[in-house]
Amino acid sequence: MMRVIGLTGGIGTGKTTVSNYLASHYNLPVLDADIYAREAVKVGSPILGEIVKRYGADILLPDGTLDRRKLGNIVFNSPEERRWLEQQIHPYVRDRMIEKMQALNSHPTVVLVVPLLFEVGMTALCTETWVVYCSEQHQLQRLIKRDRLTLEQAQARITSQMPIQAKCDRADVVLDNSSTLEDLLKQVDTHLKIKN
Ligand code: ATP
């Protein structure tokens, strides 16, 4: 049976750092929900049409693509709007993931990076779940630095999500990314080997 690692975490806790390492160091195929979520709203897609219907053409940039910053500010401040958006995008992402996994069925191990792994029940596709955790202080620092957010914006993004502790409670593996990169990658090595 294929080993399917469902990788998740909070915003900015280090999912991409871990998945890049699994891809580059272990040559594992990585399917990234964010990539399919972006694909779901590309110019001309039915889902982008629904978004424009709901928020008006102001939600688009001059070149006709989605203004993600604007949409982000709407959904990160409104649970109801966030739920609506997730309901549009999630089925598409799920279908694409299943399709890609079927194409990869000769691989012993694949990695699914899914920020909303627990929230949308995507755990059903995985044989194990990994959460990348870090302290909220680190999370804030890294978000502010990487995305040029204010403290308030970073805080709103964090509190809009399922609490990281709830994710840790549900996960098979918790990777603690509150220290150095090296320390994080060592934990990855350990957990990857456990079942290999
Ligand atoms: P998002 O949810 O926004 O997609 P993510 O969970 O994929 O984020 P990363 O992009 O991997 O998180 O990491 C967030 C930021 O923190 C990046 O700029 C990354 O380089 C940095 N970072 C990750 N781990 C560490 C670490 N141990 N020490 C210092 N910086 C780190």
PDB file of N, CA and C in Angstrom, residues 30 34 166 183:
ATOM      1  N   VAL A  30       5.475  15.531  -4.161  1.00  0.00           N
ATOM      2  CA  VAL A  30       4.710  16.379  -3.245  1.00  0.00           C
ATOM      3  C   VAL A  30       3.542  16.991  -4.010  1.00  0.00           C
ATOM      4  N   ASP A  34      -2.257  24.138  -2.131  1.00  0.00           N
ATOM      5  CA  ASP A  34      -2.263  25.562  -2.493  1.00  0.00           C
ATOM      6  C   ASP A  34      -2.151  25.756  -4.009  1.00  0.00           C
ATOM      7  N   ALA A 166      -5.021  22.095  18.522  1.00  0.00           N
ATOM      8  CA  ALA A 166      -6.043  21.127  18.100  1.00  0.00           C
ATOM      9  C   ALA A 166      -5.520  20.263  16.959  1.00  0.00           C
ATOM     10  N   ASP A 183      17.350  21.511  13.163  1.00  0.00           N
ATOM     11  CA  ASP A 183      16.629  20.749  14.167  1.00  0.00           C
ATOM     12  C   ASP A 183      15.311  20.205  13.583  1.00  0.00           C
TER      13      ASP A 183
END
